[in-house]
């Protein structure tokens, strides 16, 4: 464990060092002669970025803005690329206001591990060298806001009318301590995916398969029914042992909706987070049973994303919990030679996460918006926010949503033809009616790790009661008075 922790720190420092010397992969280099076209070049993951024309008035100031984004290629690269596309509109707005400043933009975009990405920004912030804009998960606000790494944008948002179009409910994901610390960049849902071909092999009729999403939403088909069906598929040889149901292969926020489905609460009136032992025990009982019944492998938490994707897209797994973005990831990277998205529609379906009969009984999902945040190291936060505003328009955000499988962030997209014409986005959008969020709390990471220690224990053969004890001990040791065990 100590060796792994040291390696993570060294790796993070290496990434940080690369950032300080220019981060050559993924860097947009912009040269801006007066009244000449600026050529924007993005290496490796971006094939073409449209040219951005920047005109700097005599005596004006050229301001260099740096944006940092984590994005899986090629489908998620709009996170930073939309900022590049917004440079022209932002500079036009400055000209209209009589402001002599102009923006040039450098982006640093890759698919770093989330832990390394977060550590990189924290180290850069401590060194006073953080990028102006960082695009990251909303839960990081709970760490970075209290640490002083971010700009409180609450009083600035009203200066940019584009933000009036952001879906009201999404602003909650940007809030900590009564303030807003960024702007939503995307949203998504975490559905249950199912293999329609395998269900048919198991004897389900077309009507049974097509009605599954509605039966889940009504509570007719529960988590327990899913496990029963998965076990039946294993026993019938429709899928191999361990392939009845898959969750993600490593720790992550997705596991929180298991706890919510079991009736757990996490936030209190104060700052401390709640750990509901009764709800957690139900989760650990489910996971222990999944392995014991042959539905789930005891090595599922092996951290191997590639085999996770290929196992699903190759048709080896009956049920799986994933993200809406996986849909675009699969047709872009995994089944492109089998017909792409048409292949997915033929062989796969999706629905809300079924309710637990011994929990709330209600279907659920979780949305994890990514947020554009402005570093407190930025010397021009107003220009950074202006650039974000011009990237937060329906045209750019819809292009990104369709390419990435994420949901839109804007009210206007509900009636915007290119968005509504996307079959997948239109059908996944109703899942937000049953969505939940991660908490924005400085204690979330420790809470999540403790809860996950119990998951690891349950899937490794510990009884649910022993797994619960593992989690409680971890939380009490790490959080003390900042967790309420009840």
CSV table of C-alpha atoms in Angstrom, one decimal:
chain,number,residue,atom,x,y,z
A,1,UNK,CA,0.0,0.0,0.0
A,2,UNK,CA,2.8,2.4,0.9
A,3,UNK,CA,4.6,1.7,-2.4
A,4,UNK,CA,1.4,2.3,-4.3
A,5,UNK,CA,0.8,5.6,-2.5
A,6,UNK,CA,4.4,6.7,-3.2
A,7,UNK,CA,4.1,5.8,-6.8
A,8,UNK,CA,0.9,7.9,-7.1
A,9,UNK,CA,2.6,10.9,-5.6
A,10,UNK,CA,5.7,10.5,-7.9
A,11,UNK,CA,3.4,10.1,-10.9
A,12,UNK,CA,1.5,13.2,-9.9
A,13,UNK,CA,4.7,15.2,-9.5
A,14,UNK,CA,5.8,14.0,-12.9
A,15,UNK,CA,2.6,15.2,-14.5
A,16,UNK,CA,2.9,18.5,-12.7
A,17,UNK,CA,6.4,18.9,-13.9
A,18,UNK,CA,5.3,18.3,-17.5
A,19,UNK,CA,2.7,21.0,-17.0
A,20,UNK,CA,5.2,23.5,-15.9
A,21,UNK,CA,7.5,22.9,-18.9
A,22,UNK,CA,4.7,23.3,-21.3
A,23,UNK,CA,2.8,20.1,-21.4
A,24,UNK,CA,3.6,19.6,-25.1
A,25,UNK,CA,1.1,16.8,-25.8
A,26,UNK,CA,-2.4,18.4,-26.0
A,27,UNK,CA,-1.2,22.0,-25.9
A,28,UNK,CA,-2.9,24.6,-28.1
A,29,UNK,CA,-0.3,27.1,-29.3
A,30,UNK,CA,-1.7,30.4,-30.4
A,31,UNK,CA,0.4,33.1,-32.1
A,32,UNK,CA,-1.5,36.4,-32.5
A,33,UNK,CA,-0.2,39.0,-34.9
A,34,UNK,CA,-2.4,42.1,-35.3
A,35,UNK,CA,-5.2,41.6,-37.8
A,36,UNK,CA,-4.0,38.1,-38.8
A,37,UNK,CA,-5.5,34.7,-38.5
A,38,UNK,CA,-4.5,32.7,-35.6
A,39,UNK,CA,-3.7,29.1,-36.2
A,40,UNK,CA,-4.7,26.8,-33.4
A,41,UNK,CA,-3.0,23.5,-33.3
A,42,UNK,CA,-4.0,20.7,-30.9
A,43,UNK,CA,-1.7,17.7,-30.9
A,44,UNK,CA,-2.6,14.0,-30.6
A,45,UNK,CA,-6.3,13.8,-29.9
A,46,UNK,CA,-7.8,16.6,-31.9
A,47,UNK,CA,-7.6,16.4,-35.7
A,48,UNK,CA,-9.0,19.8,-36.7
A,49,UNK,CA,-9.8,23.0,-34.7
A,50,UNK,CA,-11.3,25.8,-36.7
A,51,UNK,CA,-9.2,28.9,-37.2
A,52,UNK,CA,-9.8,31.7,-34.7
A,53,UNK,CA,-9.3,35.2,-35.8
A,54,UNK,CA,-8.0,37.6,-33.1
A,55,UNK,CA,-7.6,41.3,-33.7
A,56,UNK,CA,-5.7,43.2,-31.1
A,57,UNK,CA,-6.3,47.0,-31.0
A,58,UNK,CA,-3.2,49.2,-31.0
A,59,UNK,CA,-2.2,49.5,-27.4
A,60,UNK,CA,-4.4,46.6,-26.4
A,61,UNK,CA,-3.4,43.7,-24.2
A,62,UNK,CA,-3.2,40.1,-25.3
A,63,UNK,CA,-4.2,37.9,-22.3
A,64,UNK,CA,-3.0,34.3,-22.2
A,65,UNK,CA,-5.6,31.9,-20.7
A,66,UNK,CA,-4.8,28.3,-19.9
A,67,UNK,CA,-7.6,25.7,-19.6
A,68,UNK,CA,-7.1,22.1,-18.3
A,69,UNK,CA,-9.5,19.3,-19.2
A,70,UNK,CA,-9.7,15.6,-18.6
A,71,UNK,CA,-11.3,14.0,-21.7
A,72,UNK,CA,-11.4,10.5,-23.1
A,73,UNK,CA,-10.6,10.7,-26.8
A,74,UNK,CA,-12.2,11.3,-29.2
A,75,UNK,CA,-15.7,11.6,-27.9
A,76,UNK,CA,-15.2,13.9,-24.8
A,77,UNK,CA,-12.7,16.4,-26.3
A,78,UNK,CA,-15.3,19.0,-26.6
A,79,UNK,CA,-14.7,19.9,-23.0
A,80,UNK,CA,-11.7,22.0,-23.9
A,81,UNK,CA,-12.3,22.2,-27.6
A,82,UNK,CA,-15.5,24.1,-27.0
A,83,UNK,CA,-13.5,26.7,-25.2
A,84,UNK,CA,-11.2,27.0,-28.3
A,85,UNK,CA,-14.3,27.4,-30.4
A,86,UNK,CA,-15.5,30.2,-28.1
A,87,UNK,CA,-12.4,32.4,-28.4
A,88,UNK,CA,-13.8,34.3,-31.4
A,89,UNK,CA,-17.1,35.1,-29.7
A,90,UNK,CA,-15.4,36.1,-26.5
A,91,UNK,CA,-13.1,38.5,-28.2
A,92,UNK,CA,-16.0,39.9,-30.3
A,93,UNK,CA,-17.8,40.6,-27.0
A,94,UNK,CA,-14.8,42.4,-25.6
A,95,UNK,CA,-14.6,44.5,-28.8
A,96,UNK,CA,-18.3,45.4,-28.5
A,97,UNK,CA,-17.8,46.4,-24.9
A,98,UNK,CA,-14.9,48.7,-25.8
A,99,UNK,CA,-12.5,46.5,-23.8
A,100,UNK,CA,-9.0,46.5,-25.4
A,101,UNK,CA,-8.0,43.1,-24.0
A,102,UNK,CA,-8.1,40.0,-26.2
A,103,UNK,CA,-7.9,36.4,-25.3
A,104,UNK,CA,-5.4,33.8,-26.5
A,105,UNK,CA,-6.0,30.3,-25.3
A,106,UNK,CA,-3.8,27.3,-24.5
A,107,UNK,CA,-5.5,24.0,-23.6
A,108,UNK,CA,-4.0,21.0,-21.9
A,109,UNK,CA,-6.3,18.0,-22.5
A,110,UNK,CA,-5.7,14.3,-21.9
A,111,UNK,CA,-7.3,11.3,-20.2
A,112,UNK,CA,-5.3,11.3,-17.0
A,113,UNK,CA,-6.5,9.1,-14.1
A,114,UNK,CA,-8.9,11.2,-12.0
A,115,UNK,CA,-6.7,10.8,-8.9
A,116,UNK,CA,-3.6,12.1,-10.7
A,117,UNK,CA,-5.6,14.8,-12.4
A,118,UNK,CA,-6.9,16.1,-9.0
A,119,UNK,CA,-3.5,15.9,-7.4
A,120,UNK,CA,-1.9,17.7,-10.4
A,121,UNK,CA,-4.3,20.7,-9.9
A,122,UNK,CA,-3.7,20.8,-6.2
A,123,UNK,CA,0.0,20.8,-6.5
A,124,UNK,CA,-0.1,23.4,-9.3
A,125,UNK,CA,-2.4,25.6,-7.0
A,126,UNK,CA,0.0,25.3,-4.1
A,127,UNK,CA,2.8,26.4,-6.4
A,128,UNK,CA,0.9,29.3,-7.8
A,129,UNK,CA,1.0,27.8,-11.3
A,130,UNK,CA,-2.6,26.5,-11.7
A,131,UNK,CA,-4.4,26.9,-15.0
A,132,UNK,CA,-7.0,29.7,-15.3
A,133,UNK,CA,-9.8,27.2,-16.0
A,134,UNK,CA,-10.1,23.6,-14.8
A,135,UNK,CA,-12.9,21.2,-15.8
A,136,UNK,CA,-13.5,18.6,-13.2
A,137,UNK,CA,-16.1,16.8,-11.2
A,138,UNK,CA,-18.4,18.9,-9.1
A,139,UNK,CA,-17.5,17.1,-5.9
A,140,UNK,CA,-14.0,18.5,-6.1
A,141,UNK,CA,-15.6,21.9,-5.1
A,142,UNK,CA,-15.9,20.4,-1.6
A,143,UNK,CA,-12.1,20.1,-1.5
A,144,UNK,CA,-11.0,23.1,-3.6
A,145,UNK,CA,-13.4,25.7,-2.3
A,146,UNK,CA,-12.3,25.4,1.3
A,147,UNK,CA,-8.7,25.2,0.3
A,148,UNK,CA,-8.8,28.6,-1.4
A,149,UNK,CA,-8.0,27.1,-4.9
A,150,UNK,CA,-11.2,28.5,-6.6
A,151,UNK,CA,-12.8,31.8,-7.4
A,152,UNK,CA,-16.3,32.3,-5.9
A,153,UNK,CA,-18.2,33.2,-9.1
A,154,UNK,CA,-21.6,33.9,-7.4
A,155,UNK,CA,-21.5,37.6,-7.9
A,156,UNK,CA,-20.1,37.4,-11.4
A,157,UNK,CA,-22.6,35.1,-13.1
A,158,UNK,CA,-25.2,37.8,-13.7
A,159,UNK,CA,-22.8,39.6,-16.0
A,160,UNK,CA,-23.1,36.9,-18.6
A,161,UNK,CA,-26.6,36.3,-19.9
A,162,UNK,CA,-25.7,32.9,-21.3
A,163,UNK,CA,-25.8,31.5,-17.8
A,164,UNK,CA,-29.5,32.2,-17.5
A,165,UNK,CA,-30.1,29.3,-19.9
A,166,UNK,CA,-28.4,26.7,-17.6
A,167,UNK,CA,-30.9,24.2,-16.2
A,168,UNK,CA,-31.8,25.5,-12.7
A,169,UNK,CA,-31.3,22.2,-10.9
A,170,UNK,CA,-27.8,21.8,-12.1
A,171,UNK,CA,-26.6,24.9,-10.3
A,172,UNK,CA,-26.9,22.9,-7.0
A,173,UNK,CA,-23.9,20.8,-8.1
A,174,UNK,CA,-21.7,24.0,-8.2
A,175,UNK,CA,-22.6,25.1,-4.7
A,176,UNK,CA,-20.7,24.9,-1.4
A,177,UNK,CA,-21.1,27.0,1.7
A,178,UNK,CA,-23.9,29.1,0.1
A,179,UNK,CA,-21.8,30.1,-3.0
A,180,UNK,CA,-21.4,29.0,-6.5
A,181,UNK,CA,-17.9,27.9,-7.6
A,182,UNK,CA,-18.2,27.2,-11.2
A,183,UNK,CA,-20.5,26.6,-14.2
A,184,UNK,CA,-21.9,23.2,-15.3
A,185,UNK,CA,-20.1,21.8,-18.4
A,186,UNK,CA,-22.1,18.6,-18.9
A,187,UNK,CA,-24.5,16.3,-17.1
A,188,UNK,CA,-25.2,12.6,-17.5
A,189,UNK,CA,-27.0,9.6,-16.0
A,190,UNK,CA,-25.9,6.2,-14.7
A,191,UNK,CA,-28.3,3.7,-16.3
A,192,UNK,CA,-28.7,-0.1,-16.1
A,193,UNK,CA,-27.6,-1.5,-19.5
A,194,UNK,CA,-28.9,-4.9,-20.6
A,195,UNK,CA,-28.1,-7.2,-23.5
A,196,UNK,CA,-31.3,-7.8,-25.4
A,197,UNK,CA,-29.9,-10.7,-27.4
A,198,UNK,CA,-29.0,-12.6,-24.2
A,199,UNK,CA,-32.4,-11.9,-22.7
A,200,UNK,CA,-34.0,-13.4,-25.8
A,201,UNK,CA,-31.7,-16.5,-25.5
A,202,UNK,CA,-33.0,-16.8,-21.9
A,203,UNK,CA,-36.5,-17.0,-23.3
A,204,UNK,CA,-37.8,-13.4,-22.9
A,205,UNK,CA,-40.2,-12.3,-25.6
A,206,UNK,CA,-39.7,-9.1,-27.6
A,207,UNK,CA,-42.5,-7.5,-25.5
A,208,UNK,CA,-40.8,-8.5,-22.2
A,209,UNK,CA,-37.6,-6.9,-23.4
A,210,UNK,CA,-39.0,-3.7,-24.7
A,211,UNK,CA,-41.2,-3.2,-21.6
A,212,UNK,CA,-38.3,-3.6,-19.2
A,213,UNK,CA,-37.6,0.2,-18.8
A,214,UNK,CA,-41.3,0.9,-18.0
A,215,UNK,CA,-41.4,-2.1,-15.6
A,216,UNK,CA,-38.4,-0.8,-13.7
A,217,UNK,CA,-39.8,2.8,-13.5
A,218,UNK,CA,-43.1,1.4,-12.1
A,219,UNK,CA,-41.3,-0.8,-9.5
A,220,UNK,CA,-42.5,-4.0,-11.0
A,221,UNK,CA,-38.9,-5.2,-11.9
A,222,UNK,CA,-36.6,-4.7,-8.9
A,223,UNK,CA,-32.9,-5.1,-8.1
A,224,UNK,CA,-33.8,-8.5,-6.7
A,225,UNK,CA,-35.5,-9.5,-9.9
A,226,UNK,CA,-32.4,-8.4,-11.8
A,227,UNK,CA,-30.3,-10.7,-9.7
A,228,UNK,CA,-32.7,-13.6,-10.1
A,229,UNK,CA,-32.6,-13.2,-13.8
A,230,UNK,CA,-28.9,-12.9,-13.8
A,231,UNK,CA,-28.6,-16.1,-11.8
A,232,UNK,CA,-31.0,-17.9,-14.1
A,233,UNK,CA,-28.8,-16.8,-17.1
A,234,UNK,CA,-25.6,-18.2,-15.4
A,235,UNK,CA,-27.3,-21.5,-14.5
A,236,UNK,CA,-28.7,-21.9,-18.1
A,237,UNK,CA,-25.3,-21.3,-19.6
A,238,UNK,CA,-26.5,-18.1,-21.4
A,239,UNK,CA,-23.6,-16.3,-19.7
A,240,UNK,CA,-20.5,-17.6,-18.0
A,241,UNK,CA,-20.3,-17.6,-14.2
A,242,UNK,CA,-19.6,-14.1,-12.9
A,243,UNK,CA,-21.1,-12.4,-16.0
A,244,UNK,CA,-24.7,-12.1,-14.9
A,245,UNK,CA,-24.2,-8.5,-13.7
A,246,UNK,CA,-21.2,-6.2,-13.7
A,247,UNK,CA,-20.6,-2.9,-12.0
A,248,UNK,CA,-17.6,-0.5,-12.6
A,249,UNK,CA,-14.2,-2.1,-12.1
A,250,UNK,CA,-12.9,0.3,-9.5
A,251,UNK,CA,-13.9,2.8,-6.9
A,252,UNK,CA,-16.1,5.7,-8.0
A,253,UNK,CA,-19.2,7.8,-7.2
A,254,UNK,CA,-21.5,5.3,-8.9
A,255,UNK,CA,-21.6,3.1,-5.8
A,256,UNK,CA,-23.4,5.9,-3.9
A,257,UNK,CA,-26.7,5.3,-5.7
A,258,UNK,CA,-26.6,1.7,-4.2
A,259,UNK,CA,-26.6,3.3,-0.8
A,260,UNK,CA,-29.4,5.7,-1.8
A,261,UNK,CA,-31.4,2.8,-3.2
A,262,UNK,CA,-31.1,1.1,0.1
A,263,UNK,CA,-32.6,4.1,1.9
A,264,UNK,CA,-29.3,5.8,3.0
A,265,UNK,CA,-28.8,9.5,3.6
A,266,UNK,CA,-25.4,11.2,3.4
A,267,UNK,CA,-25.9,14.9,4.2
A,268,UNK,CA,-27.0,16.5,7.5
A,269,UNK,CA,-27.8,19.9,8.7
A,270,UNK,CA,-24.2,20.5,9.6
A,271,UNK,CA,-20.9,19.8,7.8
A,272,UNK,CA,-20.6,16.2,9.0
A,273,UNK,CA,-21.6,13.4,6.6
A,274,UNK,CA,-24.0,10.6,7.6
A,275,UNK,CA,-23.2,6.9,7.4
A,276,UNK,CA,-26.4,4.9,7.7
A,277,UNK,CA,-25.4,1.4,8.9
A,278,UNK,CA,-28.7,-0.2,8.0
A,279,UNK,CA,-28.5,1.0,4.4
A,280,UNK,CA,-24.9,0.1,4.0
A,281,UNK,CA,-25.5,-3.3,5.4
A,282,UNK,CA,-28.2,-3.9,2.7
A,283,UNK,CA,-25.6,-2.9,0.0
A,284,UNK,CA,-23.0,-5.2,1.4
A,285,UNK,CA,-25.5,-8.0,1.6
A,286,UNK,CA,-26.4,-7.6,-2.1
A,287,UNK,CA,-22.8,-7.6,-3.2
A,288,UNK,CA,-21.8,-10.6,-1.1
A,289,UNK,CA,-24.8,-12.4,-2.5
A,290,UNK,CA,-24.0,-11.5,-6.1
A,291,UNK,CA,-20.6,-13.2,-5.8
A,292,UNK,CA,-22.0,-16.1,-3.7
A,293,UNK,CA,-24.7,-16.8,-6.3
A,294,UNK,CA,-22.2,-16.7,-9.3
A,295,UNK,CA,-23.7,-13.5,-10.7
A,296,UNK,CA,-20.6,-11.4,-10.1
A,297,UNK,CA,-16.9,-12.4,-10.1
A,298,UNK,CA,-14.9,-11.8,-6.9
A,299,UNK,CA,-12.2,-10.2,-9.1
A,300,UNK,CA,-14.6,-7.7,-10.7
A,301,UNK,CA,-12.9,-4.8,-8.9
A,302,UNK,CA,-9.7,-5.3,-10.8
A,303,UNK,CA,-9.5,-1.8,-12.2
A,304,UNK,CA,-9.3,-3.0,-15.8
A,305,UNK,CA,-11.5,-0.7,-17.9
A,306,UNK,CA,-10.5,-2.1,-21.3
A,307,UNK,CA,-11.7,-5.6,-20.5
A,308,UNK,CA,-14.8,-4.2,-18.8
A,309,UNK,CA,-15.8,-2.4,-22.1
A,310,UNK,CA,-14.9,-5.3,-24.4
A,311,UNK,CA,-16.7,-7.8,-22.1
A,312,UNK,CA,-19.9,-5.8,-22.5
A,313,UNK,CA,-19.6,-4.9,-26.1
A,314,UNK,CA,-18.6,-8.5,-27.1
A,315,UNK,CA,-21.9,-9.7,-25.6
A,316,UNK,CA,-20.5,-11.6,-22.6
A,317,UNK,CA,-22.5,-9.8,-19.9
A,318,UNK,CA,-26.3,-9.8,-19.3
A,319,UNK,CA,-26.7,-6.7,-17.0
A,320,UNK,CA,-24.3,-3.9,-16.3
A,321,UNK,CA,-24.4,-0.6,-14.5
A,322,UNK,CA,-22.6,2.1,-16.5
A,323,UNK,CA,-22.8,5.7,-17.6
A,324,UNK,CA,-24.7,7.4,-20.4
A,325,UNK,CA,-21.3,8.5,-21.8
A,326,UNK,CA,-20.4,4.8,-22.3
A,327,UNK,CA,-22.9,4.6,-25.1
A,328,UNK,CA,-20.8,7.0,-27.2
A,329,UNK,CA,-17.6,5.4,-26.0
A,330,UNK,CA,-18.8,2.0,-27.2
A,331,UNK,CA,-20.0,3.0,-30.6
A,332,UNK,CA,-16.9,5.2,-31.2
A,333,UNK,CA,-14.2,2.9,-30.0
A,334,UNK,CA,-15.5,-0.7,-29.5
A,335,UNK,CA,-18.2,-1.6,-32.1
A,336,UNK,CA,-17.4,0.8,-34.9
A,337,UNK,CA,-16.5,-2.1,-37.2
A,338,UNK,CA,-19.8,-3.9,-36.4
A,339,UNK,CA,-22.1,-1.1,-37.3
A,340,UNK,CA,-21.4,1.5,-34.6
A,341,UNK,CA,-24.5,2.9,-32.9
A,342,UNK,CA,-26.9,0.9,-35.0
A,343,UNK,CA,-25.3,-2.2,-33.5
A,344,UNK,CA,-25.8,-0.9,-30.0
A,345,UNK,CA,-29.5,-0.2,-30.6
A,346,UNK,CA,-29.9,-3.7,-32.0
A,347,UNK,CA,-28.3,-5.5,-29.1
A,348,UNK,CA,-28.6,-3.3,-26.0
A,349,UNK,CA,-31.1,-1.4,-24.0
A,350,UNK,CA,-31.0,0.8,-21.0
A,351,UNK,CA,-33.2,1.9,-18.1
A,352,UNK,CA,-33.0,3.4,-14.6
A,353,UNK,CA,-31.3,1.5,-11.9
A,354,UNK,CA,-34.0,-0.8,-10.4
A,355,UNK,CA,-35.3,-0.1,-7.0
A,356,UNK,CA,-34.4,-2.3,-4.1
A,357,UNK,CA,-37.5,-4.1,-2.7
A,358,UNK,CA,-35.9,-4.1,0.7
A,359,UNK,CA,-34.8,-0.4,0.3
A,360,UNK,CA,-36.7,2.5,-1.0
A,361,UNK,CA,-38.3,0.5,-3.7
A,362,UNK,CA,-37.8,3.4,-6.1
A,363,UNK,CA,-35.7,3.4,-9.3
A,364,UNK,CA,-32.7,5.8,-9.3
A,365,UNK,CA,-29.7,7.0,-11.1
A,366,UNK,CA,-26.9,9.5,-10.4
A,367,UNK,CA,-25.8,12.5,-12.3
A,368,UNK,CA,-22.2,13.8,-12.0
A,369,UNK,CA,-21.9,17.1,-13.7
A,370,UNK,CA,-18.5,18.3,-14.7
A,371,UNK,CA,-17.9,21.9,-13.9
A,372,UNK,CA,-15.8,24.6,-15.4
A,373,UNK,CA,-14.0,26.2,-12.4
A,374,UNK,CA,-11.8,29.2,-12.3
A,375,UNK,CA,-8.5,29.0,-10.3
A,376,UNK,CA,-7.8,31.6,-7.7
A,377,UNK,CA,-4.4,31.8,-9.4
A,378,UNK,CA,-6.0,33.3,-12.5
A,379,UNK,CA,-5.1,37.0,-13.0
A,380,UNK,CA,-8.1,37.5,-15.3
A,381,UNK,CA,-11.1,35.6,-13.8
A,382,UNK,CA,-13.5,37.8,-15.7
A,383,UNK,CA,-12.0,36.8,-19.0
A,384,UNK,CA,-12.0,33.2,-18.0
A,385,UNK,CA,-15.7,33.4,-17.1
A,386,UNK,CA,-16.4,35.3,-20.4
A,387,UNK,CA,-14.8,32.4,-22.3
A,388,UNK,CA,-16.8,29.9,-20.4
A,389,UNK,CA,-20.0,31.8,-21.1
A,390,UNK,CA,-19.4,31.7,-24.8
A,391,UNK,CA,-18.7,28.0,-24.7
A,392,UNK,CA,-22.0,27.4,-22.8
A,393,UNK,CA,-24.3,27.9,-25.7
A,394,UNK,CA,-26.7,25.3,-27.2
A,395,UNK,CA,-24.8,24.9,-30.5
A,396,UNK,CA,-21.4,24.0,-28.9
A,397,UNK,CA,-22.9,22.1,-26.0
A,398,UNK,CA,-25.1,20.0,-28.2
A,399,UNK,CA,-22.3,19.0,-30.5
A,400,UNK,CA,-20.4,17.8,-27.4
A,401,UNK,CA,-23.4,16.0,-25.9
A,402,UNK,CA,-24.2,14.1,-29.0
A,403,UNK,CA,-20.5,13.1,-29.5
A,404,UNK,CA,-19.9,12.1,-25.9
A,405,UNK,CA,-23.2,10.6,-24.7
A,406,UNK,CA,-23.6,13.3,-22.0
A,407,UNK,CA,-26.7,15.2,-21.4
A,408,UNK,CA,-27.2,18.9,-22.2
A,409,UNK,CA,-26.9,21.6,-19.5
A,410,UNK,CA,-29.2,24.2,-21.1
A,411,UNK,CA,-33.0,24.8,-21.0
A,412,UNK,CA,-33.0,25.8,-24.7
A,413,UNK,CA,-31.7,22.3,-25.7
A,414,UNK,CA,-35.1,20.8,-24.9
A,415,UNK,CA,-36.4,22.4,-28.1
A,416,UNK,CA,-33.3,22.5,-30.1
A,417,UNK,CA,-33.6,20.3,-33.2
A,418,UNK,CA,-30.1,18.8,-33.3
A,419,UNK,CA,-30.4,17.9,-29.6
A,420,UNK,CA,-33.9,16.5,-29.7
A,421,UNK,CA,-33.2,14.5,-32.9
A,422,UNK,CA,-30.6,12.4,-31.0
A,423,UNK,CA,-32.5,9.2,-30.2
A,424,UNK,CA,-30.2,8.3,-27.3
A,425,UNK,CA,-30.2,11.7,-25.6
A,426,UNK,CA,-33.9,12.0,-25.9
A,427,UNK,CA,-34.5,8.5,-24.4
A,428,UNK,CA,-32.0,8.9,-21.6
A,429,UNK,CA,-33.1,12.4,-20.5
A,430,UNK,CA,-36.1,11.1,-18.4
A,431,UNK,CA,-33.7,9.3,-16.1
A,432,UNK,CA,-32.9,12.7,-14.6
A,433,UNK,CA,-36.4,12.6,-13.0
A,434,UNK,CA,-35.0,10.0,-10.6
A,435,UNK,CA,-31.4,11.3,-10.3
A,436,UNK,CA,-29.2,11.9,-7.2
A,437,UNK,CA,-25.9,13.8,-6.7
A,438,UNK,CA,-22.7,13.3,-4.9
A,439,UNK,CA,-22.3,15.7,-1.9
A,440,UNK,CA,-20.0,18.7,-2.3
A,441,UNK,CA,-18.1,18.2,1.0
A,442,UNK,CA,-14.5,18.2,2.0
A,443,UNK,CA,-15.2,14.9,3.7
A,444,UNK,CA,-16.6,13.1,0.6
A,445,UNK,CA,-13.4,11.4,-0.5
A,446,UNK,CA,-12.8,9.8,2.9
A,447,UNK,CA,-16.5,8.8,3.2
A,448,UNK,CA,-16.4,7.3,-0.2
A,449,UNK,CA,-13.2,5.4,0.5
A,450,UNK,CA,-14.6,4.0,3.7
A,451,UNK,CA,-17.8,2.9,2.1
A,452,UNK,CA,-15.8,1.3,-0.7
A,453,UNK,CA,-13.6,-0.6,1.8
A,454,UNK,CA,-16.8,-2.3,2.8
A,455,UNK,CA,-17.6,-3.1,-0.8
A,456,UNK,CA,-14.2,-4.6,-1.3
A,457,UNK,CA,-14.6,-6.7,1.8
A,458,UNK,CA,-18.0,-8.0,0.8
A,459,UNK,CA,-17.0,-9.0,-2.6
A,460,UNK,CA,-13.8,-10.7,-1.3
A,461,UNK,CA,-15.9,-13.1,0.9
A,462,UNK,CA,-16.3,-11.1,4.2
A,463,UNK,CA,-19.8,-11.4,5.6
A,464,UNK,CA,-21.9,-8.3,5.2
A,465,UNK,CA,-21.7,-7.7,8.9
A,466,UNK,CA,-17.9,-7.9,8.8
A,467,UNK,CA,-17.8,-5.7,5.7
A,468,UNK,CA,-19.9,-3.1,7.6
A,469,UNK,CA,-17.4,-3.2,10.5
A,470,UNK,CA,-14.5,-2.6,8.1
A,471,UNK,CA,-16.3,0.5,6.7
A,472,UNK,CA,-17.3,1.9,10.1
A,473,UNK,CA,-13.8,1.5,11.5
A,474,UNK,CA,-12.3,3.3,8.5
A,475,UNK,CA,-14.7,6.1,8.7
A,476,UNK,CA,-14.3,6.6,12.4
A,477,UNK,CA,-10.5,6.6,12.1
A,478,UNK,CA,-10.4,9.0,9.1
A,479,UNK,CA,-13.3,11.4,9.9
A,480,UNK,CA,-13.9,11.3,13.6
A,481,UNK,CA,-16.5,13.9,14.5
A,482,UNK,CA,-17.0,14.7,10.8
A,483,UNK,CA,-19.0,11.5,10.3
A,484,UNK,CA,-22.3,10.6,12.0
A,485,UNK,CA,-22.5,6.8,12.3
A,486,UNK,CA,-26.1,5.9,12.9
